[in-house]
Amino acid sequence: ETGVTQSPTHLIKTRGQQVTLRCSSQSGHNTVSWYQQALGQGPQFIFQYYREEENGRGNFPPRFSGLQFPNYSSELNVNALELDDSALYLCASTQGGSSYNEQFFGPGTRLTVL
Amino acid sequence: AQSVTQPDIHITVSEGASLELRCNYSYGATPYLFWYVQSPGQGLQLLLKYFSGDTLVQGIKGFEAEFKRSQSSFNLRKPSVHWSDAAEYFCAVGGAGGYQKVTFGTGTKLQVIP
């Protein structure tokens, strides 16, 4: 059984650029959630995808968007990067969208915006 | 609005000593409560969770937590800390509405000294 993987591990971008982060969910999981973890903070929920549809969104602007593919892997896209977007981006997968089901997290992508 | 407070930003304990990490929450109904651990370069790992029933919850790695409704607390405990427990610990609160409804605390960093 393969765990949740994320790529790339680290990324450096400049303000105004666009970035795409990738996540492969754990085998058998159909739900992927994305979180932003700023330095010294807990994770903040960005959005969740269930069977290729967005089915929950946190308090993030529309320039944060995502996709889920038929194999349940996922992408997080951020347009018009701002300095405050610098953070660790975590992906988590689960079977079903309920918080009753355990989420399994990937190691994250560290994004630095200069 | 729901919230989580972890009053201790940083805690240092000696190896073999007992540990208690504090978590206070605010939630309008019966909460789902979680404790996660995050080691450097690792994603979050679920230690334990409380949904209902017995208020003393056993988790992995020898951790336990007690839900005290009257005190709005869900403190994490371990009777004897190992050097490998050094990590950051996050408490989270939510409900049945999915992970978009889960709020994380800001974390407590645990240092273990020989």
CSV table of C-alpha atoms in Angstrom, one decimal, chain A residues 33 35 37 40-45 48 55-57 88 90 94 97-107, chain B residues 32 34 36 38 41-46 49 51 88 90 94-100 102-107:
chain,number,residue,atom,x,y,z
A,33,SER,CA,-8.0,17.7,1.0
A,35,TYR,CA,-4.1,22.5,3.6
A,37,GLN,CA,0.4,25.6,7.0
A,40,GLY,CA,4.2,28.7,13.5
A,41,GLN,CA,0.6,27.9,12.6
A,42,GLY,CA,-1.6,24.9,12.4
A,43,PRO,CA,-2.9,23.7,9.0
A,44,GLN,CA,-5.7,25.7,7.5
A,45,PHE,CA,-8.2,23.9,5.2
A,48,GLN,CA,-11.5,19.1,-0.6
A,55,ASN,CA,-17.1,19.5,-2.1
A,56,GLY,CA,-15.9,21.9,0.5
A,57,ARG,CA,-13.8,25.1,0.6
A,88,LEU,CA,3.9,24.3,3.7
A,90,LEU,CA,-0.2,19.6,2.8
A,94,THR,CA,-9.3,9.6,3.0
A,97,GLY,CA,-15.4,13.0,3.0
A,98,SER,CA,-16.6,12.5,6.5
A,99,SER,CA,-14.3,13.7,9.3
A,100,TYR,CA,-15.1,10.3,10.9
A,101,ASN,CA,-12.7,8.7,8.4
A,102,GLU,CA,-9.0,9.1,9.2
A,103,GLN,CA,-7.0,11.4,6.9
A,104,PHE,CA,-3.6,10.4,5.8
A,105,PHE,CA,-1.2,13.3,5.1
A,106,GLY,CA,1.6,13.6,2.7
A,107,PRO,CA,5.0,15.2,3.7
B,32,TYR,CA,-15.1,15.6,17.2
B,34,PHE,CA,-8.2,15.0,17.3
B,36,TYR,CA,-2.0,14.9,15.5
B,38,GLN,CA,4.1,16.3,13.0
B,41,GLY,CA,9.9,16.6,7.1
B,42,GLN,CA,6.9,14.5,7.8
B,43,GLY,CA,3.2,15.0,7.3
B,44,LEU,CA,0.7,15.0,10.1
B,45,GLN,CA,-0.1,11.7,11.7
B,46,LEU,CA,-3.2,11.0,13.7
B,49,LYS,CA,-9.5,10.9,18.1
B,51,PHE,CA,-16.2,11.2,18.7
B,88,GLU,CA,5.1,19.3,17.1
B,90,PHE,CA,-1.6,19.7,17.1
B,94,GLY,CA,-14.6,19.7,14.3
B,95,GLY,CA,-17.9,18.0,13.7
B,96,ALA,CA,-19.6,15.5,11.5
B,97,GLY,CA,-19.7,17.9,8.5
B,98,GLY,CA,-16.4,16.9,7.0
B,99,TYR,CA,-12.8,18.1,7.3
B,100,GLN,CA,-13.7,21.5,6.0
B,102,VAL,CA,-12.1,20.9,11.4
B,103,THR,CA,-10.1,23.7,13.0
B,104,PHE,CA,-6.5,23.1,14.1
B,105,GLY,CA,-4.7,24.7,17.0
B,106,THR,CA,-1.3,26.5,16.6
B,107,GLY,CA,0.6,23.6,17.9
